[in-house]
PDB file of C-alpha atoms and ligand atoms in Angstrom:
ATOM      1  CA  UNK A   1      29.369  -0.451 -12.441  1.00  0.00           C
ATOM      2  CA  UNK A   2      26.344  -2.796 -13.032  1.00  0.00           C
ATOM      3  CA  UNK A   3      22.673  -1.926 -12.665  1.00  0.00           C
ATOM      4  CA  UNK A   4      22.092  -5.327 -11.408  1.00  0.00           C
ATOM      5  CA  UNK A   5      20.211  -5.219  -7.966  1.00  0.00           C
ATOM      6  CA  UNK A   6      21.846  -7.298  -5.619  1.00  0.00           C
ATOM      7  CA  UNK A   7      19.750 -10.603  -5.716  1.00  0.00           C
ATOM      8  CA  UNK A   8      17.545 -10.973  -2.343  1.00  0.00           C
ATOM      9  CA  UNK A   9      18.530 -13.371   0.184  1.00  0.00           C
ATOM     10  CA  UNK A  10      16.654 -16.447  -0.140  1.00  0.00           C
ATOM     11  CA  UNK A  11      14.935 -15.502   3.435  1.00  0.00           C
ATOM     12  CA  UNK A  12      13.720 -12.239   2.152  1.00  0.00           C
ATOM     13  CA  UNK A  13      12.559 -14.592  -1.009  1.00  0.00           C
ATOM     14  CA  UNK A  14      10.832 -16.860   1.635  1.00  0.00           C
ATOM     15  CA  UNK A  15       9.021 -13.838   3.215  1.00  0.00           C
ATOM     16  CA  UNK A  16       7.907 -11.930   0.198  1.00  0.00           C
ATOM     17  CA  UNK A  17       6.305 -16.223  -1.039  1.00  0.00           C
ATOM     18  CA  UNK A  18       4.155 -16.371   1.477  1.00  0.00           C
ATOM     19  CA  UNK A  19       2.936 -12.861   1.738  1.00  0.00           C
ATOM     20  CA  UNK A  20       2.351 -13.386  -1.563  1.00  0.00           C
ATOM     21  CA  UNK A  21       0.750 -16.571  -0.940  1.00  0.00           C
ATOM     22  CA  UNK A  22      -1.784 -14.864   2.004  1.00  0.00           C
ATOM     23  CA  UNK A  23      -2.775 -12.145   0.097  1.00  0.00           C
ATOM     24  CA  UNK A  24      -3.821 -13.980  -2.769  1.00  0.00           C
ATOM     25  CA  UNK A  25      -5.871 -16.311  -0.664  1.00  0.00           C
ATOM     26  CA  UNK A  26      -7.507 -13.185   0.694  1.00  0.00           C
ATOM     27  CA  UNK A  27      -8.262 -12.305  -2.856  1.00  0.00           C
ATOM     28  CA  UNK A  28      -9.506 -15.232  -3.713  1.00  0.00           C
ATOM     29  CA  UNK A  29     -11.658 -16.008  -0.743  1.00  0.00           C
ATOM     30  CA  UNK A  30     -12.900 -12.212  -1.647  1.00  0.00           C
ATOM     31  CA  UNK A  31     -13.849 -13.347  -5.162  1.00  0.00           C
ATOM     32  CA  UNK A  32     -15.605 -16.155  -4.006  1.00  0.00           C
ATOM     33  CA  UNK A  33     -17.857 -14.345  -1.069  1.00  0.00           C
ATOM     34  CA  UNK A  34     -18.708 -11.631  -3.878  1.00  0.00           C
ATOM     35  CA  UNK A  35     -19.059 -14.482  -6.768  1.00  0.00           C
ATOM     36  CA  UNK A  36     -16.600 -12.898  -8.558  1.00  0.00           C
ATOM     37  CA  UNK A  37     -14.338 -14.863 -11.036  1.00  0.00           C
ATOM     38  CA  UNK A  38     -10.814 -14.883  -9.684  1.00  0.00           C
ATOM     39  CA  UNK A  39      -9.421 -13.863 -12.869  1.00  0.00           C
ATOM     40  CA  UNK A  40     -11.570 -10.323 -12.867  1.00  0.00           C
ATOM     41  CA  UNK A  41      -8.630  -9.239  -9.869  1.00  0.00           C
ATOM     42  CA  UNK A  42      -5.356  -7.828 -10.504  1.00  0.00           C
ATOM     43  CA  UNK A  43      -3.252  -7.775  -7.973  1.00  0.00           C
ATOM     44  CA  UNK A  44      -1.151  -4.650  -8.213  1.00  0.00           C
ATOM     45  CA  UNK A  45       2.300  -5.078  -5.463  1.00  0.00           C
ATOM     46  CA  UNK A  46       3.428  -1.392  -4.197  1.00  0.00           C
ATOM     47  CA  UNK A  47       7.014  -1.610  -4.271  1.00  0.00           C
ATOM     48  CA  UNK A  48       7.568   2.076  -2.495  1.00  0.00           C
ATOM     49  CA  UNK A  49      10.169   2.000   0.147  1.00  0.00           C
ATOM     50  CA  UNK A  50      11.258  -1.321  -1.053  1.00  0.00           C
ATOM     51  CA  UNK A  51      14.884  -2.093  -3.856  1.00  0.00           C
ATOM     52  CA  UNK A  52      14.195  -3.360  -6.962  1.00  0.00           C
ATOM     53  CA  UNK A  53      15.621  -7.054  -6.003  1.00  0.00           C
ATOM     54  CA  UNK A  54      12.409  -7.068  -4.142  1.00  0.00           C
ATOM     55  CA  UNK A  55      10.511  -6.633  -7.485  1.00  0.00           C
ATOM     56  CA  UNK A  56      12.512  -8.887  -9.567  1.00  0.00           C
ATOM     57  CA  UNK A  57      11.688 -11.652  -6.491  1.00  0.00           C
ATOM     58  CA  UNK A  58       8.330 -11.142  -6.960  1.00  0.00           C
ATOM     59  CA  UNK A  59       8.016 -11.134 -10.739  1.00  0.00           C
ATOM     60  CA  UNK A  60       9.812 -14.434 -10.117  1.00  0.00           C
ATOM     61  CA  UNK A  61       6.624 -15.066  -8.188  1.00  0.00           C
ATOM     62  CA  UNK A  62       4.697 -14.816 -10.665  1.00  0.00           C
ATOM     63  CA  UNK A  63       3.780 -10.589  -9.707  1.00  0.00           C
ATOM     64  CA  UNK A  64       2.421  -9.095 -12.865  1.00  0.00           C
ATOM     65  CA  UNK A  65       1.804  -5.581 -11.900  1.00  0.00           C
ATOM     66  CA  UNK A  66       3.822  -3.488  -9.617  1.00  0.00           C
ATOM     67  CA  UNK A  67       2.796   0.089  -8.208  1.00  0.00           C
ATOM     68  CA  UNK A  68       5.320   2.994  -7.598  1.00  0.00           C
ATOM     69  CA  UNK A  69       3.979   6.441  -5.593  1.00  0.00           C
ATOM     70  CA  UNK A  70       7.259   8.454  -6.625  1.00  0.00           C
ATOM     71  CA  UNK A  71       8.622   9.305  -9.831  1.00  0.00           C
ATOM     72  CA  UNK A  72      12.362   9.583  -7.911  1.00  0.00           C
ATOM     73  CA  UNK A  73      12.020   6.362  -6.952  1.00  0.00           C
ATOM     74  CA  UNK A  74      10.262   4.482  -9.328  1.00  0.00           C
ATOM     75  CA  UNK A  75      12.580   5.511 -12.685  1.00  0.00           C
ATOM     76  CA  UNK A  76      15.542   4.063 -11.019  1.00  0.00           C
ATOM     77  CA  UNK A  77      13.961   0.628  -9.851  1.00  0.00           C
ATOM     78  CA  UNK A  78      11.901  -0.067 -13.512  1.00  0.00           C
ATOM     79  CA  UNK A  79      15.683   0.481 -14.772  1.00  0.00           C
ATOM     80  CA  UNK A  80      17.234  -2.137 -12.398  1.00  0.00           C
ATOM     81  CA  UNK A  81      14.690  -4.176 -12.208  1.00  0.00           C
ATOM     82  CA  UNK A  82      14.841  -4.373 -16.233  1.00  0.00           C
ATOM     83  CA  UNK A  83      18.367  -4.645 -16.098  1.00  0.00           C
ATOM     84  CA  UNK A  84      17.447  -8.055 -13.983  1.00  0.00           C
ATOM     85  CA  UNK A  85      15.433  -9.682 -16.443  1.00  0.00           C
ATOM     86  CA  UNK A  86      11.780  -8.149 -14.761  1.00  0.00           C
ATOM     87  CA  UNK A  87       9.984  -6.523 -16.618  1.00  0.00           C
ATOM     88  CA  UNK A  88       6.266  -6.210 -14.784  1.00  0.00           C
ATOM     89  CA  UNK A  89       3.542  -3.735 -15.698  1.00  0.00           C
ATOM     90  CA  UNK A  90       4.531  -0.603 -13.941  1.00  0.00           C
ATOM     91  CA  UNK A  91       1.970   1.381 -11.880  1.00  0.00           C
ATOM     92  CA  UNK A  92       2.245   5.229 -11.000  1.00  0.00           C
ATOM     93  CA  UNK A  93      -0.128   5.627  -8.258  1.00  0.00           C
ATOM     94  CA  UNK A  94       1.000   8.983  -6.338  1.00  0.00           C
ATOM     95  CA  UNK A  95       0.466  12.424  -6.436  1.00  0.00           C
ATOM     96  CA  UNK A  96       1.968  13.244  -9.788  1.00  0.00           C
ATOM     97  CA  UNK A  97       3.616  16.589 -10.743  1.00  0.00           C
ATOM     98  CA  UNK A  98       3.365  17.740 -14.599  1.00  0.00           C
ATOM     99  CA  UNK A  99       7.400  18.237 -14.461  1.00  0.00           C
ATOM    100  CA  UNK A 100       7.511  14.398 -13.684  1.00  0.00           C
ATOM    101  CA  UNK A 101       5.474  13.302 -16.537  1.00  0.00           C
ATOM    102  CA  UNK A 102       8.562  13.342 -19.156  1.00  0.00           C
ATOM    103  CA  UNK A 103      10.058  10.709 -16.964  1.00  0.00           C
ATOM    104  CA  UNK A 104       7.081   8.897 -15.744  1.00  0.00           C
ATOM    105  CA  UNK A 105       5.804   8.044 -19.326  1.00  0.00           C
ATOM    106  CA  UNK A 106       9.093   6.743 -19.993  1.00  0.00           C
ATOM    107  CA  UNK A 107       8.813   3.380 -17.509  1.00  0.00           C
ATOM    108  CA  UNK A 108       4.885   3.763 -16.366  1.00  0.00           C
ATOM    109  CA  UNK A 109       2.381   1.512 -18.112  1.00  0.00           C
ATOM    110  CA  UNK A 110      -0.309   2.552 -16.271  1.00  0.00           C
ATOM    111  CA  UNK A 111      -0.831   6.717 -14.522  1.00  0.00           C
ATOM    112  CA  UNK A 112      -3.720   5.753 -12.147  1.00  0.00           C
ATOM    113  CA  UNK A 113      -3.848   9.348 -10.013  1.00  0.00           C
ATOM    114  CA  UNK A 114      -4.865  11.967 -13.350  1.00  0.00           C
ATOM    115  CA  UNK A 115      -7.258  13.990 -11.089  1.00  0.00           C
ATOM    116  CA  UNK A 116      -7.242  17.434 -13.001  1.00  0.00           C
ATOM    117  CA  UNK A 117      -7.290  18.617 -16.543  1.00  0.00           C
ATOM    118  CA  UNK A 118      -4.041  20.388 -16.542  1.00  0.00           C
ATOM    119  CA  UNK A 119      -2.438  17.158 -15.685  1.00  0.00           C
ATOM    120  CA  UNK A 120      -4.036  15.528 -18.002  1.00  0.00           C
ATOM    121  CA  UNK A 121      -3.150  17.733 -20.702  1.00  0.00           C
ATOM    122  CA  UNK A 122       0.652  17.310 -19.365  1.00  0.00           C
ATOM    123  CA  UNK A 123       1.256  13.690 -19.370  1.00  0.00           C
ATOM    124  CA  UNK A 124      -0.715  13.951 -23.192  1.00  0.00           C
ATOM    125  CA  UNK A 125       1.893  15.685 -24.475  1.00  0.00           C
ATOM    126  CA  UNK A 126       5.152  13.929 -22.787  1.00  0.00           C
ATOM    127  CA  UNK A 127       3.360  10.391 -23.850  1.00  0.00           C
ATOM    128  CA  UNK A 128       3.099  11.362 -27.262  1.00  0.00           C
ATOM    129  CA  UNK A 129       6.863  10.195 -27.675  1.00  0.00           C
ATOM    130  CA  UNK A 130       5.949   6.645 -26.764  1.00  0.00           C
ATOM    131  CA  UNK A 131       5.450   4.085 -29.429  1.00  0.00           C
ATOM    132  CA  UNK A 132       1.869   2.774 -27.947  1.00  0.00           C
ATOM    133  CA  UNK A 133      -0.705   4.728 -25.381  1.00  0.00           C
ATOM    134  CA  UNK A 134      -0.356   5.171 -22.007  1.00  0.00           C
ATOM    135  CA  UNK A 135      -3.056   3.712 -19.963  1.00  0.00           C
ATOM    136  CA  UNK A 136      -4.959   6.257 -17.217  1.00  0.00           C
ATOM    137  CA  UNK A 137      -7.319   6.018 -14.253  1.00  0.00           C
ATOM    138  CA  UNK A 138      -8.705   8.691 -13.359  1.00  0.00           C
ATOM    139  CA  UNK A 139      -8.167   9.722  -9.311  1.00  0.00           C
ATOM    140  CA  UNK A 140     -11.484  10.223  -8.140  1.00  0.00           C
ATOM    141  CA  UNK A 141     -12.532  12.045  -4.648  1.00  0.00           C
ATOM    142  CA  UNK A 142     -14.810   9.934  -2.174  1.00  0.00           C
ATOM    143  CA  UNK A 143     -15.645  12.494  -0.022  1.00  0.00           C
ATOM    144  CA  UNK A 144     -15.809  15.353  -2.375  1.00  0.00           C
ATOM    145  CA  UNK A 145     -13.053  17.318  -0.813  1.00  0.00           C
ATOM    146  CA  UNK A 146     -11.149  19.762  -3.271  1.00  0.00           C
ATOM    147  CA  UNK A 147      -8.481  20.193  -0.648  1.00  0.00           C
ATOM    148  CA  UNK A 148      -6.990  16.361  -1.707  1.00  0.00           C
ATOM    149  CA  UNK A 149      -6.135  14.123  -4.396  1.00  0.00           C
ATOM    150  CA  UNK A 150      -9.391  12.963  -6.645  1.00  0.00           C
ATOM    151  CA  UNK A 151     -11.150  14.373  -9.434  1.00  0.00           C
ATOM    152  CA  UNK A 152     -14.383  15.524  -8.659  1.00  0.00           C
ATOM    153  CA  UNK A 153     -17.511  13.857  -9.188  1.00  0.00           C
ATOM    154  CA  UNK A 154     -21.432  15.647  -9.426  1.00  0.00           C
ATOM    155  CA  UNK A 155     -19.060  18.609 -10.031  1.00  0.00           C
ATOM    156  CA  UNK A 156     -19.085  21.037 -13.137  1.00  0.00           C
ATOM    157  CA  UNK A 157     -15.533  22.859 -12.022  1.00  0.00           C
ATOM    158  CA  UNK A 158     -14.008  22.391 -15.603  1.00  0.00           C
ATOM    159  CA  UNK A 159     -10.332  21.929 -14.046  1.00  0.00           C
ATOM    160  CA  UNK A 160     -11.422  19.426 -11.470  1.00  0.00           C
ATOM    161  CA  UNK A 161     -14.597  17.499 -11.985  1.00  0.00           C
ATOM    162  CA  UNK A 162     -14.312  14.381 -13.200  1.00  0.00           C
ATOM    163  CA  UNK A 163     -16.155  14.448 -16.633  1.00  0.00           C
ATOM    164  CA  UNK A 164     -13.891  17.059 -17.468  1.00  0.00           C
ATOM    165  CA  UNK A 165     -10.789  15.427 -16.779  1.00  0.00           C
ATOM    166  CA  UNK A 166     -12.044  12.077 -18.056  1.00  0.00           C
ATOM    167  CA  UNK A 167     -13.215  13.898 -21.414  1.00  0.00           C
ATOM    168  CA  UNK A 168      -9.453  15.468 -21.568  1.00  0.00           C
ATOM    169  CA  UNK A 169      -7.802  11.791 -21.030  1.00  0.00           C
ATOM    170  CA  UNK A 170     -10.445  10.038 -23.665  1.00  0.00           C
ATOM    171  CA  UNK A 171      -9.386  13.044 -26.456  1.00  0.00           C
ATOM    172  CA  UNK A 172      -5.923  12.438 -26.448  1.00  0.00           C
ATOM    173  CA  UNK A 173      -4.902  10.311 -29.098  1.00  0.00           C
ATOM    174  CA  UNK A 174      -1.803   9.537 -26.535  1.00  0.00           C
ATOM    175  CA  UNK A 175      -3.241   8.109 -23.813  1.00  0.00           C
ATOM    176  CA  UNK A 176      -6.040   5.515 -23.596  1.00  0.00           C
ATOM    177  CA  UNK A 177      -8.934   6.282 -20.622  1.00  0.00           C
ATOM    178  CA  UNK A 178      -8.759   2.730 -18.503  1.00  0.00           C
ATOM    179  CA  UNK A 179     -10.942   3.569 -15.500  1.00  0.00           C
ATOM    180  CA  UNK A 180     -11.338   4.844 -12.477  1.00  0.00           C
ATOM    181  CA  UNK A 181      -8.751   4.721  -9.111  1.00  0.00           C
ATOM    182  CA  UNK A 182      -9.789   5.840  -5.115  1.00  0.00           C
ATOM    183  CA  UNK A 183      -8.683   5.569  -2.161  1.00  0.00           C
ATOM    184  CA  UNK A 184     -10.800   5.654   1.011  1.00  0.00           C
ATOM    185  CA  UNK A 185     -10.879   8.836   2.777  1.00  0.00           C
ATOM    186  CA  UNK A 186      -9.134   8.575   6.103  1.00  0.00           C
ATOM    187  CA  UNK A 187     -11.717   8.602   8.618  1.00  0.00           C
ATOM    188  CA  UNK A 188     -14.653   6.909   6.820  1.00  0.00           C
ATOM    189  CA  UNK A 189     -15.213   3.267   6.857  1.00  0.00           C
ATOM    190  CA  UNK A 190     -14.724   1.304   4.030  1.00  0.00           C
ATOM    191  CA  UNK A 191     -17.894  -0.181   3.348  1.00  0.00           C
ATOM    192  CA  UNK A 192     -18.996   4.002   3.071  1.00  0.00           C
ATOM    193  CA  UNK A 193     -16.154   4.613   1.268  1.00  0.00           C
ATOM    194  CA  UNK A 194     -16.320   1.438  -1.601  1.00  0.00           C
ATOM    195  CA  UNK A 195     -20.249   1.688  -1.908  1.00  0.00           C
ATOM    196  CA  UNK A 196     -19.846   5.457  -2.296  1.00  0.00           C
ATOM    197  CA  UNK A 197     -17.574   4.809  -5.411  1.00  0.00           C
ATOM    198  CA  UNK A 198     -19.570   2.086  -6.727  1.00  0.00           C
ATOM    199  CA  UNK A 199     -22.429   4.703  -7.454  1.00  0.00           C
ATOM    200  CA  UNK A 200     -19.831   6.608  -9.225  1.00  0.00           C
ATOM    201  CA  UNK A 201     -18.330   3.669 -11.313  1.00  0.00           C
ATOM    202  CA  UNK A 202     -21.694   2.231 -12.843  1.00  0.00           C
ATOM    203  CA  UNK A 203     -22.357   5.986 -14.046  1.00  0.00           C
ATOM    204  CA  UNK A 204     -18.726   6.473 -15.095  1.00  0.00           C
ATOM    205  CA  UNK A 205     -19.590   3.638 -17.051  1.00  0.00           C
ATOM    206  CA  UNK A 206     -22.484   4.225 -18.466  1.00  0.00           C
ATOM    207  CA  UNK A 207     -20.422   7.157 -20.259  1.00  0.00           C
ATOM    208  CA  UNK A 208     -17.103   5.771 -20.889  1.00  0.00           C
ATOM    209  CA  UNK A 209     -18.017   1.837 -21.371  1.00  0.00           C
ATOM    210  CA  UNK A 210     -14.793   0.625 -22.660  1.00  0.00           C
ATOM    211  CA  UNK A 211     -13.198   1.966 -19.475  1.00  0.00           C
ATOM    212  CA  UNK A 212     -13.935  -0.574 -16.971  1.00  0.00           C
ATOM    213  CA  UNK A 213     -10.996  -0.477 -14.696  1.00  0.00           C
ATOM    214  CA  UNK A 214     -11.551  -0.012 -11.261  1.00  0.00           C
ATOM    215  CA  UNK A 215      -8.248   0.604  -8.685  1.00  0.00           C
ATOM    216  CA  UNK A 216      -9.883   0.396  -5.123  1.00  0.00           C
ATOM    217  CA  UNK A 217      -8.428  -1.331  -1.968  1.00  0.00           C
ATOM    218  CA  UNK A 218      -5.246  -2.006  -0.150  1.00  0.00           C
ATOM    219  CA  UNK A 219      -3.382  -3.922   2.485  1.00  0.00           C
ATOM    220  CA  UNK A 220      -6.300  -3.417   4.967  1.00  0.00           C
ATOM    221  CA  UNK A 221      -9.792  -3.342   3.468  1.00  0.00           C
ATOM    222  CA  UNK A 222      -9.032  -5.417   0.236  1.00  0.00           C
ATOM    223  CA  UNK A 223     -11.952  -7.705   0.489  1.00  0.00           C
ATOM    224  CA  UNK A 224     -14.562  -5.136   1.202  1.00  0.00           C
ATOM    225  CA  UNK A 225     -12.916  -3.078  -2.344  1.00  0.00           C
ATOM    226  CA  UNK A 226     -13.444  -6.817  -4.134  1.00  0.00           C
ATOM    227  CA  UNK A 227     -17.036  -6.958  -2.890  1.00  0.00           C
ATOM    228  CA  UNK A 228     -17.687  -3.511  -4.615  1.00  0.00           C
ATOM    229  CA  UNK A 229     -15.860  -4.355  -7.719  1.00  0.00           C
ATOM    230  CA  UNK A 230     -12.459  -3.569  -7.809  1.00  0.00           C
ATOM    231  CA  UNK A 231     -10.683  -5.036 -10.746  1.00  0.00           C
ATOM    232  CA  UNK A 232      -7.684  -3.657  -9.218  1.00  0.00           C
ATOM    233  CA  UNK A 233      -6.067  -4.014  -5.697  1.00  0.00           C
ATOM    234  CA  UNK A 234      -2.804  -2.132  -4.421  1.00  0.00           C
ATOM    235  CA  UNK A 235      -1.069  -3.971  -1.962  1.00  0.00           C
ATOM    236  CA  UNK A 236       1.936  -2.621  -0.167  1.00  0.00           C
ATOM    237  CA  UNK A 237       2.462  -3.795   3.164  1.00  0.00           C
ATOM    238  CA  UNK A 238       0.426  -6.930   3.346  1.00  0.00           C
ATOM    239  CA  UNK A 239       2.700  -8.385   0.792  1.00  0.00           C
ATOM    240  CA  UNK A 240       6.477  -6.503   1.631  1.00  0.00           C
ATOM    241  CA  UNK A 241       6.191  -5.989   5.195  1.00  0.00           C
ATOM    242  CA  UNK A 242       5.658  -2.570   7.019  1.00  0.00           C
ATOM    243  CA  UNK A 243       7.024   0.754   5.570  1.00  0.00           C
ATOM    244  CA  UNK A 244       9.893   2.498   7.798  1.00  0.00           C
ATOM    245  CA  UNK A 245       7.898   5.568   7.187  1.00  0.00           C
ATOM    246  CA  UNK A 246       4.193   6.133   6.269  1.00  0.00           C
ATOM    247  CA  UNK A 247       3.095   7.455   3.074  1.00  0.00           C
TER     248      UNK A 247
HETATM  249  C1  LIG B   1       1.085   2.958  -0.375  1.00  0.00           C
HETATM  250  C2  LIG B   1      -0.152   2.891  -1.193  1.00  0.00           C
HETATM  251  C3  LIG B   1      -0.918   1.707  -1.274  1.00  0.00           C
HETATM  252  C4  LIG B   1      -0.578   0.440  -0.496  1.00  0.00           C
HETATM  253  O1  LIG B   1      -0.906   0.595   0.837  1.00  0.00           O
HETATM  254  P1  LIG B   1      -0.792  -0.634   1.880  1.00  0.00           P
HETATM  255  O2  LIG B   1      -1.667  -0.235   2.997  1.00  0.00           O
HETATM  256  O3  LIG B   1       0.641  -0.746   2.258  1.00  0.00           O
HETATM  257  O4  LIG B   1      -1.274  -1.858   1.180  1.00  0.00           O
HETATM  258  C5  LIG B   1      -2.037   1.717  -2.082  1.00  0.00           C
HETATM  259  N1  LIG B   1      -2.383   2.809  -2.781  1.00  0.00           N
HETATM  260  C6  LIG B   1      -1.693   3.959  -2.749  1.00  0.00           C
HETATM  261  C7  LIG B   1      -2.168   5.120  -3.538  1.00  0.00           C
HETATM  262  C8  LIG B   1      -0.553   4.037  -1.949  1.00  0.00           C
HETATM  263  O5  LIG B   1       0.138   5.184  -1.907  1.00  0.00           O
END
C-alpha cells in the first residue's frame, strides 16, 4: 500500500503544459491591457474532479497554488500529492461546513469562502491547533442575495454582513484576514459583476488595509476579473479540461 499517485502519462503531462501555457498568456495579456504588473496575479489551478497526479504534474509546472471545493476530496489529494514530493499552497474554495473545518485546517493554507460569523468562529477554533495562522477571504455576495454563498455587504445582519464576519476573522488570533473572494452571480455579466465588487474592495480596504487579497475570476471571464483587480484567479477547466459533472 503506497500513497503514491500513479504518475500521469506523459500525454496527460503534454495537455495539462499547454493549458498551462494558454492560460498564463491570457493572464498576462490581461495584466498588460489593465497595466498591471504580471507578478500582482496568482494563478490559483482548481484541481476538483481531477487525481492528485494531476497536481503533482502541475507543481512540476511550476503551479504554486491549487484550489479544492470539497473537504472529501481535497484531504485525500494534499495527502498524495505530499506523499509525491508536491507540496503547493492549498486553496479551500467551496461551500464549507463547520464539521469540516477540523480537517480542512489540517491541509488548507488558504479558506477563501468564510461568509458568516458562525463559520468563522468554527474554523477559529479548529485552526488554533496549527503551528502558524490560517489565511481567510472572506465570500462576499454580488448580488446581495441571502439565499447563496457570500457575506453580505451594506448589510448590518450581525451573522451575515460582511463587516461582521470580517471583524470575527481579523479577532482571532488563529486566523489571519487576507481579503476578499466572489464569484459572479449566474445571470449577470461580468463586467456588472467585477465592477460591482470593485466598489466593495476599495471600501473593504479602506477598513482592513493589510488585507488586500482579491479572489475574482475563472476559466471564462478571467481577463475582465484582472481588469478589476483580482490578485487572485481560479482556474479549473481552462487549465484541466472539462469537468464530467458541473459544480
Ligand atoms: C470550480 C470553481 C472554479 C473554477 O471554475 P472554471 O470555470 O472551471 O475555471 C472557480 N471558483 C470556484 C469557487 C469553483 O467552485
Amino acid at each position: 500500500m503506497t500513497d503514491n499517485p500513479a504518475p500521469v502519462r506523459p500525454d496527460r503531462r503534454a495537455e495539462l503544459a499547454a493549458g498551462l501555457a494558454q492560460v498564463r498568456a491570457r493572464i498576462a495579456d490581461a495584466c498588460t491591457a489593465a497595466g498591471r504588473d504580471r507578478g500582482d496575479v496568482t494563478l490559483v489551478a482548481v484541481t476538483k474532479t481531477y487525481p492528485a497526479g494531476d497536481v503533482v504534474a502541475l507543481a512540476g509546472l511550476g503551479v504554486t497554488d491549487v484550489g479544492e471545493n470539497r473537504d472529501q476530496e481535497a484531504a485525500g489529494k494534499a495527502v498524495e500529492a505530499a506523499a509525491a514530493g508536491a507540496t503547493p499552497r492549498w486553496h479551500f474554495i467551496g461551500q464549507l461546513q463547520r464539521n469540516k473545518c477540523r480537517s480542512v485546517v489540517r491541509y488548507a493554507d488558504v479558506v477563501q469562502s468564510v461568509d458568516s460569523v458562525r463559520l468563522a468562529g468554527a474554523l477559529a477554533t479548529a485552526a488554533a491547533a496549527r503551528d502558524r495562522p490560517l489565511e481567510v477571504l472572506v465570500q462576499v455576495s454580488i448580488d446581495g442575495d441571502p439565499a447563496r454563498g457570500g457575506a453580505l455587504p451594506d448589510s448590518a445582519d450581525p451573522e451575515r454582513g460582511l463587516d461582521p464576519v470580517a471583524d470575527a476573522v481579523a479577532a482571532a488570533g488563529a486566523l489571519r484576514l487576507g481579503g476578499l473572494m466572489a464569484v459572479a452571480p449566474l445571470g449577470w455579466e461580468p463586467e456588472r459583476a467585477f465592477a460591482r465588487l470593485a466598489e466593495v474592495a476599495q471600501r473593504f480596504r479602506d477598513r482592513y488595509p493589510a488585507a488586500t487579497a482579491l479572489s475574482a475570476g475563472m476559466s471564462g471571464d478571467l481577463e475582465i476579473a484582472i481588469g478589476y483587480g483580482a490578485t487572485h484567479v481560479r482556474v479549473g477547466s481552462a487549465l484541466l479540461g472539462m469537468r464530467p459533472t458541473l459544480r
